[in-house]
Coordinates of C-alpha atoms in Angstrom, one line a residue:
Chain A
M1 CA -5.4 -7.1 -16.8
A2 CA -1.7 -7.8 -16.9
G3 CA -2.3 -10.2 -19.7
E4 CA -4.2 -7.7 -21.8
K5 CA -1.5 -5.1 -21.2
S6 CA 1.3 -7.3 -22.3
T7 CA -0.5 -8.3 -25.5
A8 CA -1.2 -4.7 -26.2
L9 CA 2.5 -4.0 -25.7
G10 CA 3.4 -7.0 -27.9
Q11 CA 1.3 -5.6 -30.7
G12 CA 2.6 -2.1 -30.2
A13 CA 6.3 -2.9 -30.4
P14 CA 6.8 -6.4 -31.8
G15 CA 10.3 -5.7 -33.2
L16 CA 11.6 -4.3 -30.0
L17 CA 10.2 -7.2 -28.0
R18 CA 11.6 -9.8 -30.4
G19 CA 15.0 -8.1 -30.1
L20 CA 14.9 -8.4 -26.3
A21 CA 13.7 -12.0 -26.3
L22 CA 17.2 -13.5 -26.9
P23 CA 19.0 -11.7 -24.0
A24 CA 16.0 -12.5 -21.8
W25 CA 16.3 -16.2 -22.7
L26 CA 20.1 -16.2 -22.1
C27 CA 19.6 -14.6 -18.6
G28 CA 16.9 -17.1 -17.9
L29 CA 19.2 -20.0 -18.8
A30 CA 22.0 -18.7 -16.6
F31 CA 19.7 -18.4 -13.6
A32 CA 18.2 -21.8 -14.3
A33 CA 21.7 -23.4 -14.6
A34 CA 22.7 -21.9 -11.2
L35 CA 19.6 -23.3 -9.6
L36 CA 20.1 -26.7 -11.2
A37 CA 23.7 -26.7 -9.8
V38 CA 22.3 -26.2 -6.3
F39 CA 19.7 -29.0 -6.9
Q40 CA 22.3 -31.5 -8.1
Y41 CA 24.6 -30.7 -5.1
A42 CA 21.6 -31.4 -2.8
L43 CA 21.3 -34.9 -4.2
R44 CA 24.9 -35.9 -3.8
A45 CA 26.8 -37.3 -0.8
H46 CA 29.2 -35.2 1.3
V47 CA 32.8 -36.6 1.4
P48 CA 34.5 -35.3 4.5
G49 CA 37.7 -33.4 3.7
E50 CA 36.7 -33.1 0.0
L51 CA 35.1 -30.1 -1.7
E52 CA 33.9 -32.4 -4.6
P53 CA 30.7 -34.3 -3.5
G54 CA 30.2 -38.0 -3.9
G55 CA 27.5 -40.1 -5.5
F56 CA 23.7 -39.8 -5.6
T57 CA 21.9 -39.9 -2.2
L58 CA 18.7 -38.6 -0.5
Q59 CA 20.5 -38.6 2.9
N60 CA 20.9 -34.8 2.9
F61 CA 17.1 -34.4 2.9
V62 CA 16.5 -37.3 5.4
A63 CA 19.0 -35.7 7.8
Q64 CA 16.9 -32.5 7.9
A65 CA 14.2 -34.3 9.9
H66 CA 16.4 -33.7 13.0
P67 CA 14.8 -31.5 15.7
L68 CA 17.7 -29.1 15.4
Y69 CA 17.0 -28.3 11.8
I70 CA 13.2 -28.5 12.1
G71 CA 13.6 -25.9 14.9
V72 CA 15.5 -23.6 12.7
F73 CA 12.9 -23.9 9.9
W74 CA 10.1 -23.3 12.4
D75 CA 12.0 -20.2 13.9
T76 CA 12.5 -18.9 10.4
L77 CA 8.8 -19.2 9.6
L78 CA 7.9 -17.5 12.8
L79 CA 10.4 -14.7 12.2
C80 CA 9.0 -14.2 8.7
A81 CA 5.4 -14.2 9.9
G82 CA 6.3 -11.9 12.8
T83 CA 8.2 -9.5 10.5
A84 CA 5.3 -9.5 8.0
I85 CA 2.7 -8.8 10.6
L86 CA 4.7 -6.1 12.5
S87 CA 5.7 -4.3 9.3
L88 CA 2.1 -4.3 8.2
L89 CA 1.0 -2.9 11.6
A90 CA 3.7 -0.2 11.4
G91 CA 3.4 0.4 7.7
Y92 CA -0.4 0.7 7.4
P93 CA -0.7 4.0 9.3
L94 CA 2.4 5.3 7.5
A95 CA 1.0 4.4 4.0
W96 CA -2.3 5.9 5.1
A97 CA -0.7 9.2 6.2
I98 CA 1.3 9.4 2.9
L99 CA -2.0 9.1 0.9
R100 CA -4.3 11.2 3.0
T101 CA -2.2 14.0 4.5
R102 CA -3.0 17.4 2.9
S103 CA 0.5 18.8 3.9
R104 CA 3.0 18.3 1.2
L105 CA 5.8 18.7 3.8
A106 CA 4.4 15.9 6.0
R107 CA 4.1 13.6 3.0
S108 CA 7.7 14.2 1.8
M109 CA 9.0 13.8 5.4
I110 CA 7.2 10.4 5.9
L111 CA 8.3 9.2 2.5
A112 CA 11.9 10.3 3.1
I113 CA 12.0 8.5 6.5
V114 CA 10.4 5.4 5.2
I115 CA 12.3 5.1 1.9
T116 CA 15.8 6.1 3.1
P117 CA 16.6 2.7 4.5
L118 CA 16.2 1.3 1.0
F119 CA 19.2 3.3 -0.1
L120 CA 21.4 2.2 2.8
G121 CA 23.1 -1.1 2.4
E122 CA 21.8 -4.0 4.6
I123 CA 25.1 -4.1 6.5
V124 CA 25.0 -0.4 7.3
R125 CA 21.5 -0.7 8.6
T126 CA 22.3 -3.7 10.6
Y127 CA 25.3 -2.1 12.3
G128 CA 23.0 0.8 13.0
W129 CA 20.7 -1.6 14.9
I130 CA 23.7 -3.0 16.8
V131 CA 24.5 0.5 18.0
V132 CA 20.9 1.0 19.0
L133 CA 20.3 -2.3 20.7
G134 CA 23.7 -3.0 22.2
N135 CA 24.4 -3.3 26.0
S136 CA 25.8 0.3 26.0
G137 CA 23.7 1.3 23.0
F138 CA 21.2 4.0 22.6
L139 CA 18.1 2.1 24.0
N140 CA 19.9 0.8 27.0
A141 CA 21.4 4.2 27.8
A142 CA 17.9 5.7 27.6
L143 CA 16.5 2.9 29.8
A144 CA 19.3 3.4 32.4
W145 CA 18.7 7.2 32.3
L146 CA 15.0 6.6 33.1
G147 CA 16.1 4.3 36.0
L148 CA 14.6 1.2 34.4
G149 CA 17.8 -0.8 34.3
R150 CA 19.2 -2.5 31.3
A151 CA 17.6 -5.0 29.0
E152 CA 19.2 -7.7 26.9
M153 CA 18.2 -6.8 23.3
L154 CA 21.2 -7.6 21.1
F155 CA 21.5 -11.3 20.1
T156 CA 17.8 -11.8 21.0
T157 CA 14.8 -12.8 18.8
G158 CA 13.2 -9.5 19.6
G159 CA 16.2 -7.5 18.4
V160 CA 16.4 -9.5 15.2
L161 CA 12.7 -9.0 14.6
A162 CA 13.0 -5.2 15.1
A163 CA 15.9 -5.1 12.6
L164 CA 14.0 -7.3 10.1
V165 CA 10.9 -5.1 10.3
H166 CA 13.1 -2.0 9.6
V167 CA 14.4 -3.8 6.5
T168 CA 11.0 -4.7 5.1
L169 CA 9.1 -1.6 6.1
P170 CA 9.9 0.5 3.0
I171 CA 8.6 -2.2 0.6
V172 CA 5.5 -2.8 2.8
V173 CA 4.7 0.9 2.9
I174 CA 5.2 1.4 -0.8
M175 CA 3.0 -1.7 -1.6
L176 CA 0.3 -0.7 0.9
A177 CA 0.2 2.9 -0.4
A178 CA -0.2 1.5 -4.0
G179 CA -3.1 -0.7 -2.8
L180 CA -4.7 2.0 -0.6
A181 CA -4.6 4.6 -3.4
H182 CA -7.4 2.6 -5.1
I183 CA -9.8 3.3 -2.3
E184 CA -11.8 6.5 -3.0
P185 CA -11.8 8.9 -0.1
E186 CA -15.4 9.5 -0.8
L187 CA -16.2 6.0 0.5
E188 CA -15.1 6.9 4.0
R189 CA -17.2 10.1 3.8
A190 CA -20.2 8.1 2.5
A191 CA -19.9 5.7 5.5
Q192 CA -19.9 8.7 7.9
S193 CA -22.8 10.4 6.2
L194 CA -24.7 7.2 6.7
G195 CA -24.2 7.3 10.5
A196 CA -21.0 5.3 10.9
T197 CA -18.4 6.6 13.3
P198 CA -14.9 7.0 11.8
A199 CA -13.9 3.7 13.5
R200 CA -16.9 1.8 12.2
G201 CA -16.3 3.2 8.7
F202 CA -12.7 2.1 8.9
F203 CA -13.5 -1.5 9.9
T204 CA -16.5 -2.0 7.6
V205 CA -15.3 -0.1 4.5
T206 CA -11.6 0.9 4.5
L207 CA -10.1 -2.2 6.0
P208 CA -12.0 -4.8 3.9
L209 CA -11.1 -2.8 0.8
S210 CA -7.4 -2.7 1.8
L211 CA -7.2 -6.5 2.2
P212 CA -5.7 -7.2 -1.3
G213 CA -3.0 -4.6 -0.6
I214 CA -2.4 -5.9 2.9
L215 CA -2.1 -9.5 1.6
A216 CA 0.2 -8.5 -1.3
A217 CA 2.5 -6.5 1.0
G218 CA 2.4 -9.2 3.7
T219 CA 3.3 -11.9 1.2
T220 CA 6.2 -9.9 -0.1
A221 CA 7.5 -9.1 3.4
F222 CA 7.2 -12.8 4.3
A223 CA 9.2 -14.0 1.2
W224 CA 11.7 -11.1 1.5
T225 CA 12.5 -12.0 5.1
F226 CA 12.9 -15.7 4.4
S227 CA 16.1 -14.9 2.5
A228 CA 17.4 -12.5 5.2
F229 CA 21.0 -13.2 6.0
A230 CA 23.1 -10.3 7.2
T231 CA 20.5 -9.1 9.7
P232 CA 20.0 -12.3 11.7
Q233 CA 23.8 -13.1 11.3
L234 CA 24.9 -9.8 12.9
V235 CA 22.0 -8.8 15.2
G236 CA 21.4 -12.5 16.1
G237 CA 25.1 -13.1 16.7
G238 CA 24.7 -16.9 16.2
K239 CA 22.1 -17.1 18.9
V240 CA 19.2 -16.4 16.6
N241 CA 19.5 -18.5 13.4
M242 CA 17.5 -18.5 10.2
I243 CA 17.8 -20.9 7.4
S244 CA 20.2 -18.7 5.5
N245 CA 22.5 -18.6 8.5
L246 CA 22.5 -22.3 8.8
V247 CA 23.2 -22.7 5.1
Y248 CA 26.2 -20.3 5.5
Q249 CA 27.6 -22.2 8.5
L250 CA 27.3 -25.6 6.8
G251 CA 28.6 -24.4 3.5
F252 CA 31.5 -22.1 4.6
A253 CA 32.4 -23.3 8.1
S254 CA 31.9 -27.1 7.7
F255 CA 32.3 -27.1 3.9
N256 CA 29.4 -29.5 3.7
F257 CA 28.1 -28.1 0.4
P258 CA 25.6 -30.9 -0.4
F259 CA 23.8 -30.5 3.0
A260 CA 23.9 -26.7 2.7
A261 CA 22.4 -27.0 -0.8
A262 CA 19.7 -29.4 0.4
L263 CA 18.8 -27.0 3.2
A264 CA 18.5 -24.2 0.6
V265 CA 16.3 -26.3 -1.6
S266 CA 14.0 -27.2 1.4
G267 CA 13.9 -23.5 2.3
L268 CA 12.9 -22.6 -1.3
A269 CA 10.2 -25.3 -1.2
L270 CA 8.9 -24.0 2.1
T271 CA 8.7 -20.5 0.7
A272 CA 7.0 -21.7 -2.4
V273 CA 4.4 -23.6 -0.3
S274 CA 3.8 -20.6 1.9
L275 CA 3.4 -18.3 -1.0
A276 CA 1.0 -20.7 -2.7
A277 CA -1.1 -20.8 0.4
L278 CA -1.1 -17.0 0.7
S279 CA -1.9 -16.5 -3.0
L280 CA -4.9 -18.9 -2.6
V281 CA -6.2 -16.7 0.3
T282 CA -5.5 -13.5 -1.8
R283 CA -7.5 -14.9 -4.7
R284 CA -10.4 -15.8 -2.4
V285 CA -10.4 -12.3 -1.0
E286 CA -10.2 -10.6 -4.4
Q287 CA -13.1 -12.7 -5.7
R288 CA -15.2 -11.4 -2.8
L289 CA -14.3 -7.8 -3.6
Chain B
M1 CA -46.4 25.8 11.2
A2 CA -43.9 23.1 10.3
V3 CA -40.2 23.8 11.3
E4 CA -37.9 24.5 8.4
A5 CA -35.9 21.5 7.4
L6 CA -32.6 23.4 7.1
R7 CA -31.6 26.9 8.2
L8 CA -28.2 28.5 7.7
D9 CA -27.6 31.7 9.7
G10 CA -24.7 33.9 8.4
V11 CA -22.4 30.9 7.8
T12 CA -18.8 31.8 7.0
R13 CA -16.0 29.5 6.1
R14 CA -12.4 30.4 5.6
F15 CA -9.5 28.4 4.2
G16 CA -6.4 30.3 5.4
A17 CA -6.6 33.7 3.7
V18 CA -9.4 32.6 1.4
T19 CA -13.0 33.0 2.4
A20 CA -14.9 30.3 0.7
L21 CA -18.3 31.3 2.0
H22 CA -19.3 34.8 3.2
G23 CA -22.1 34.9 5.7
A24 CA -24.5 32.6 3.8
S25 CA -28.1 32.5 5.0
L26 CA -30.6 30.1 3.5
V27 CA -33.8 28.3 4.6
V28 CA -35.1 25.0 3.1
A29 CA -38.7 24.2 3.9
P30 CA -39.8 20.6 4.6
G31 CA -40.1 18.7 1.3
E32 CA -38.6 21.5 -0.7
F33 CA -36.0 21.0 -3.4
V34 CA -33.4 23.8 -3.3
T35 CA -30.5 24.0 -5.7
L36 CA -27.1 25.7 -5.2
L37 CA -26.1 26.9 -8.6
G38 CA -22.8 28.5 -9.5
P39 CA -19.5 28.1 -11.3
S40 CA -16.8 25.9 -9.8
G41 CA -15.1 27.6 -6.8
C42 CA -18.3 29.6 -6.0
G43 CA -18.6 28.0 -2.6
K44 CA -21.6 25.7 -3.3
T45 CA -19.6 22.5 -2.5
T46 CA -18.3 24.2 0.7
L47 CA -21.8 25.0 1.7
L48 CA -23.0 21.4 1.1
N49 CA -20.0 20.1 3.1
L50 CA -20.9 22.4 6.0
V51 CA -24.5 21.2 6.0
A52 CA -23.2 17.6 5.9
G53 CA -20.7 18.2 8.7
F54 CA -17.5 17.4 6.8
Q55 CA -16.4 21.0 7.6
T56 CA -17.2 23.3 10.5
P57 CA -18.2 26.9 9.9
D58 CA -15.9 29.7 11.3
E59 CA -19.0 31.8 11.9
G60 CA -22.7 31.3 11.9
E61 CA -25.1 28.5 12.8
I62 CA -26.6 25.6 11.0
F63 CA -30.0 24.1 12.1
L64 CA -31.5 20.8 10.9
G65 CA -35.2 20.5 11.8
G66 CA -34.9 23.5 14.2
E67 CA -32.0 21.9 16.1
S68 CA -28.5 23.4 16.0
V69 CA -26.0 20.9 14.5
T70 CA -23.2 23.4 14.0
R71 CA -20.9 21.3 16.2
V72 CA -22.5 17.9 15.7
P73 CA -20.3 15.4 13.8
V74 CA -21.4 14.0 10.4
W75 CA -22.4 10.6 11.7
K76 CA -24.9 12.1 14.2
R77 CA -26.6 14.5 11.8
D78 CA -29.1 12.1 10.1
I79 CA -28.3 13.3 6.6
G80 CA -28.6 11.4 3.4
M81 CA -26.0 12.2 0.8
V82 CA -25.5 11.2 -2.8
F83 CA -21.9 11.8 -3.9
Q84 CA -20.6 12.8 -7.3
S85 CA -19.1 9.3 -7.8
Y86 CA -22.0 7.7 -5.9
A87 CA -19.4 6.2 -3.5
L88 CA -21.2 2.9 -3.4
F89 CA -19.2 0.3 -1.3
P90 CA -17.6 -1.9 -4.0
H91 CA -17.2 -4.9 -1.6
M92 CA -21.0 -5.0 -0.8
N93 CA -23.9 -5.9 -2.9
V94 CA -26.8 -3.5 -3.5
A95 CA -28.8 -4.7 -0.5
E96 CA -25.8 -4.5 1.8
N97 CA -25.1 -1.0 0.5
V98 CA -28.6 0.2 1.2
A99 CA -28.7 -1.5 4.6
Y100 CA -25.4 0.2 5.7
G101 CA -27.0 3.3 7.3
L102 CA -29.6 1.2 9.1
R103 CA -27.1 -1.3 10.4
A104 CA -24.9 1.6 11.6
R105 CA -27.9 2.8 13.6
G106 CA -28.1 -0.7 15.2
M107 CA -31.3 -1.8 13.4
P108 CA -31.7 -5.7 13.5
K109 CA -31.0 -7.4 10.2
V110 CA -34.5 -8.6 9.6
E111 CA -36.1 -5.3 10.1
A112 CA -33.4 -3.6 8.0
M113 CA -34.0 -5.9 5.1
G114 CA -37.7 -5.0 5.0
R115 CA -36.8 -1.3 4.8
V116 CA -34.1 -2.0 2.2
A117 CA -36.7 -3.9 0.0
E118 CA -39.1 -0.9 0.3
A119 CA -36.4 1.6 -0.6
L120 CA -35.3 -0.5 -3.6
R121 CA -38.9 -0.7 -4.8
M122 CA -39.1 3.1 -4.6
V123 CA -36.1 3.5 -6.9
R124 CA -37.1 0.6 -9.1
L125 CA -34.1 -1.6 -8.3
S126 CA -36.0 -4.6 -6.9
G127 CA -34.5 -7.9 -8.1
L128 CA -30.9 -6.4 -8.2
E129 CA -30.3 -6.9 -4.5
D130 CA -27.4 -9.3 -5.0
R131 CA -25.6 -7.3 -7.7
R132 CA -22.3 -5.6 -7.0
P133 CA -22.1 -1.9 -7.8
R134 CA -19.8 -2.5 -10.7
Q135 CA -22.4 -4.8 -12.3
L136 CA -24.9 -1.9 -12.4
S137 CA -25.2 0.8 -15.1
G138 CA -24.5 4.4 -14.3
G139 CA -28.2 5.2 -13.9
Q140 CA -28.7 2.1 -11.7
Q141 CA -25.7 3.1 -9.5
Q142 CA -27.2 6.5 -9.0
R143 CA -30.6 5.1 -8.0
A144 CA -28.9 2.6 -5.6
A145 CA -27.0 5.6 -4.0
L146 CA -30.3 7.4 -3.7
A147 CA -32.0 4.4 -2.0
R148 CA -29.0 4.2 0.4
A149 CA -29.4 7.8 1.3
L150 CA -33.2 7.8 1.6
V151 CA -33.6 4.5 3.5
I152 CA -32.4 6.1 6.7
R153 CA -35.2 8.8 6.4
P154 CA -32.8 11.6 6.6
R155 CA -33.6 15.1 7.9
I156 CA -32.2 16.4 4.6
L157 CA -31.0 14.9 1.3
L158 CA -27.8 16.3 -0.1
L159 CA -27.0 15.8 -3.8
D160 CA -23.5 16.6 -4.9
E161 CA -23.6 17.0 -8.7
P162 CA -25.1 13.5 -9.1
F163 CA -25.6 13.8 -12.8
S164 CA -22.2 14.9 -13.9
A165 CA -20.9 11.3 -14.3
L166 CA -23.7 10.3 -16.6
D167 CA -24.2 10.5 -20.4
R168 CA -26.0 13.5 -21.5
A169 CA -28.8 11.3 -23.0
L170 CA -29.5 9.7 -19.6
R171 CA -29.5 12.9 -17.6
G172 CA -32.9 14.3 -18.6
G173 CA -34.8 11.1 -17.8
L174 CA -33.0 10.7 -14.5
Q175 CA -33.6 14.3 -13.4
V176 CA -37.3 13.7 -13.8
E177 CA -37.0 10.4 -12.0
V178 CA -34.9 11.7 -9.1
R179 CA -37.4 14.6 -8.6
E180 CA -40.3 12.1 -8.5
I181 CA -38.6 9.9 -6.0
Q182 CA -37.7 12.9 -3.9
R183 CA -41.3 14.2 -4.0
A184 CA -42.6 10.7 -3.1
A185 CA -40.2 10.5 -0.1
G186 CA -41.2 14.1 0.9
V187 CA -37.6 14.8 1.9
A188 CA -36.1 18.3 1.9
T189 CA -33.3 18.4 -0.6
L190 CA -30.2 20.5 -1.2
F191 CA -28.8 19.9 -4.7
V192 CA -25.5 21.2 -5.9
T193 CA -24.8 21.8 -9.6
H194 CA -23.0 24.1 -12.0
D195 CA -25.5 23.2 -14.8
Q196 CA -28.1 25.9 -15.1
H197 CA -30.4 23.6 -17.2
E198 CA -30.5 21.0 -14.4
A199 CA -31.1 23.8 -11.8
L200 CA -34.0 25.3 -13.8
A201 CA -35.5 22.0 -14.6
M202 CA -35.5 20.4 -11.1
S203 CA -35.7 23.1 -8.4
D204 CA -38.5 24.5 -6.3
R205 CA -36.0 27.3 -5.6
I206 CA -32.5 28.1 -6.8
A207 CA -29.7 29.8 -4.8
V208 CA -27.3 31.4 -7.3
M209 CA -23.8 31.6 -5.9
S210 CA -20.5 33.1 -7.0
G211 CA -17.4 34.2 -5.1
G212 CA -18.6 32.6 -1.9
R213 CA -21.8 34.6 -1.8
I214 CA -25.4 33.8 -2.4
H215 CA -26.5 36.3 -5.0
Q216 CA -30.2 35.5 -5.3
V217 CA -32.6 32.9 -4.0
G218 CA -35.8 32.4 -6.0
T219 CA -38.0 30.1 -8.0
P220 CA -36.5 29.2 -11.4
E221 CA -38.9 31.6 -13.1
E222 CA -37.8 34.5 -10.8
V223 CA -34.2 33.8 -11.2
Y224 CA -34.5 33.6 -15.0
A225 CA -36.9 36.5 -15.6
R226 CA -35.9 38.8 -12.8
P227 CA -32.3 38.3 -12.0
A228 CA -31.1 40.2 -9.0
D229 CA -27.8 41.3 -10.4
R230 CA -25.5 41.2 -13.4
F231 CA -23.9 37.9 -12.3
V232 CA -27.2 36.1 -12.1
A233 CA -28.4 37.5 -15.4
G234 CA -25.3 36.4 -17.1
F235 CA -24.9 33.0 -15.5
V236 CA -28.5 31.7 -15.7
G237 CA -29.6 31.5 -19.3
D238 CA -28.2 33.2 -22.4
A239 CA -28.4 36.9 -22.8
T240 CA -27.6 39.7 -25.3
V241 CA -26.3 42.7 -23.5
L242 CA -27.1 46.2 -24.9
R243 CA -25.8 49.5 -23.5
G244 CA -28.7 52.0 -22.8
R245 CA -29.5 55.0 -20.6
L246 CA -31.8 55.4 -17.6
R247 CA -34.8 57.4 -18.6
G248 CA -36.4 57.5 -15.2
L249 CA -37.8 55.4 -12.4
M250 CA -41.6 55.2 -11.8
G251 CA -42.5 53.1 -8.8
G252 CA -41.1 49.6 -9.3
T253 CA -40.4 50.1 -13.0
A254 CA -37.5 51.8 -14.7
G255 CA -37.6 53.1 -18.3
I256 CA -34.5 52.3 -20.3
E257 CA -33.6 54.0 -23.6
V258 CA -31.8 51.7 -26.0
G259 CA -31.2 53.4 -29.3
Q260 CA -34.6 54.5 -30.5
A261 CA -36.5 52.0 -28.3
V262 CA -37.7 52.3 -24.7
L263 CA -37.7 49.2 -22.6
E264 CA -39.1 48.6 -19.1
A265 CA -37.1 46.9 -16.4
D266 CA -37.3 46.1 -12.7
A267 CA -36.2 49.3 -10.9
A268 CA -34.7 47.7 -7.8
P269 CA -31.1 47.1 -9.2
L270 CA -31.1 50.7 -10.6
R271 CA -32.1 52.7 -7.5
G272 CA -29.7 55.5 -6.8
L273 CA -28.7 56.0 -10.4
S274 CA -29.4 59.5 -11.9
Q275 CA -31.3 60.1 -15.0
G276 CA -29.3 59.5 -18.1
A277 CA -26.9 57.1 -16.3
P278 CA -25.5 54.3 -18.5
V279 CA -27.2 50.9 -17.9
D280 CA -26.9 47.5 -19.4
A281 CA -30.0 45.8 -20.7
F282 CA -30.0 42.0 -20.6
L283 CA -32.2 40.5 -23.4
R284 CA -33.2 36.8 -23.3
P285 CA -32.7 35.2 -26.7
E286 CA -36.4 34.0 -26.9
T287 CA -37.6 37.6 -26.4
L288 CA -36.0 38.7 -29.7
S289 CA -37.9 38.2 -32.9
P290 CA -37.3 39.1 -36.5
G291 CA -38.9 42.3 -37.8
G292 CA -39.3 45.9 -36.7
P293 CA -39.0 48.2 -35.1
A294 CA -35.4 47.0 -35.0
L295 CA -33.8 47.1 -31.6
L296 CA -30.6 45.6 -33.0
S297 CA -29.4 44.2 -36.3
G298 CA -26.4 42.2 -37.4
E299 CA -24.8 39.8 -39.7
V300 CA -25.8 36.2 -39.1
R301 CA -22.7 34.2 -38.0
S302 CA -24.2 30.8 -37.4
V303 CA -27.6 29.1 -37.3
V304 CA -27.8 26.3 -34.8
F305 CA -30.7 23.9 -35.2
Q306 CA -31.7 22.6 -31.7
G307 CA -34.8 20.6 -32.6
G308 CA -37.6 22.6 -31.1
H309 CA -35.9 25.9 -31.8
V310 CA -33.1 27.5 -33.7
D311 CA -30.3 29.6 -32.1
V312 CA -29.2 32.4 -34.4
H313 CA -25.9 34.0 -33.5
L314 CA -25.3 37.5 -34.9
A315 CA -22.2 39.7 -35.1
C316 CA -23.6 42.9 -33.6
A317 CA -21.5 46.0 -32.9
E318 CA -24.0 47.5 -30.3
A319 CA -24.0 44.4 -28.1
A320 CA -21.5 43.7 -25.4
G321 CA -18.8 41.4 -26.7
G322 CA -20.0 42.1 -30.3
R323 CA -22.3 39.2 -30.3
A324 CA -26.1 38.7 -30.0
V325 CA -28.2 35.5 -29.9
A326 CA -31.8 35.0 -30.8
R327 CA -33.9 31.9 -30.2
L328 CA -36.4 31.5 -33.0
A329 CA -39.0 29.0 -34.0
P330 CA -37.6 26.8 -36.8
M331 CA -40.2 28.3 -39.2
L332 CA -39.0 31.8 -38.7
A333 CA -35.4 30.8 -39.1
S334 CA -35.8 29.0 -42.4
G335 CA -33.9 30.7 -45.2
L336 CA -31.4 32.3 -42.8
A337 CA -27.9 31.6 -43.6
A338 CA -24.5 32.8 -42.4
G339 CA -23.7 36.2 -44.0
S340 CA -27.3 37.5 -44.3
V341 CA -28.3 40.5 -42.2
L342 CA -31.1 40.1 -39.7
E343 CA -33.1 42.8 -37.9
L344 CA -34.5 41.9 -34.5
A345 CA -37.3 43.5 -32.5
G346 CA -37.0 43.5 -28.7
P347 CA -39.3 42.8 -25.8
S348 CA -41.1 45.5 -23.9
R349 CA -39.5 44.3 -20.7
C350 CA -36.0 43.2 -19.8
A351 CA -33.6 43.1 -16.9
A352 CA -31.2 46.0 -16.5
F353 CA -28.2 46.8 -14.3
P354 CA -25.8 49.7 -13.8
A355 CA -23.3 49.7 -16.6
E356 CA -20.1 47.9 -15.7
E357 CA -17.8 50.7 -16.9
P358 CA -18.7 54.3 -17.9
A359 CA -19.8 54.5 -21.5

């Protein structure tokens, strides 16, 4: 489909597209050059006390086999998967409500609440979470008022997870809504007319048909979270570390640019592998639909 | 005496300030094919949704097979429904689609597959069990949807404009086919359409609706030849409307003076009118024929060849809207061209109603 569309566009406006080709190539070259710079740093030795790296080495990748780094990679993967799953669970009913509600007011309100975080910067949102999760923050004040005591939430994996879900939710809701919009409402009515309870209709018709949208949104949330930096940095407070935080510490606290670059390359590779696996699953599902 | 398949008792449905259905009452006998016919917004879809259970009436009762289902949810009503878009499940093949209602009722797979094969034979889709809906033609999709609705042996079959998504050329054949399948299954059927030709061609009885009311329920012949009111006369079939005067009522028959001619009409709609009161006579196009004594005359505007017959449209000052239409055998219409003047003789009997505004 996408291929056909772009050919049609190409035939429709060849002059315009040809005119845009040069800037597009220049941008592409700039991006590729930046990435190449990271790659070449990753393959060079760190000289303590020097910003300029030394000669060729694979040591930066070998050193990552240390349990400390493997642990951070593993935590990052878990946080990404957790974020994707939780934002899907939270986003699915919201996307559904946006599509199926008859009240225009309700639709606008849900959209406003879900989309607004997109327009706040990541830092602002993250500080918001610090206020909510902190020891004398909103949640703990509420718990204390209820007589349930206080809970440690800031600088915990759970707190980081909550903040990450908040960050990815708008994208997930928008992608899910786009996917769910393809499901005809008449299909649910047909299932009920055939004797299926609304729950049975949901699990046998609506949910299987939403799978492509769920996988696309989940994949995006996963990849999006992999590069999260400010949220784990501030809400995790150094106790919850993701790859990007490690890269930052090594690069800007220890000035070990080569090792930081190697970690970044490994993270990129891990993302690529995860995405490839997910896209394989997605293709399987789409073939069955 | 067999119980009626469906009974509606004074069913009313409101949406906020709008009343979509005003106290509708209707009975469908076992095996009967009843059509709800009317323009969009007339309440026919609301009525169908109330029978299906997608909506609940504000007043009145709905009975299926003698049992009140007014508060019973859709999935417990044992209905079979064919939707406008067919609503076949795109992620299931034809056999899985047809088996859906049986599986939802907890029927074991082996037994269900036997029933599915039987249903597919009935709609002549045997051999296409493994196809996905999108690999079927429009007509095949419709038959698959019909098999899916019929395989559960529903108490009533509900058809929501099932032909509107099909090519015109396909419709005629499928109408006949759907009717044959419905008759073979012996299932009472409620069919919704805005297409009078479909309604006339398929129905045992037609309920003509507008503005949330059922105007008339009758066989196609009754509804066409003896419409109960102006709306039915105007909506079902074409008509030329002439202004006349009531000459008198004798038993069930009224005499109507139109120009020099006197026509007979059913008296029921004219009861209570005094002699000489203005009335409108509705003349079916096939009851008009060239020659005298001329009931009306006019300049030919267009001659439309329809195969078996020819529709001649005339500009005619006496007729409502200034236009008249006659349906003639092609032989009689040969030589007619736009611009020529044609005199038409009328029938001895027509339908007549009180004039809409004083003459």
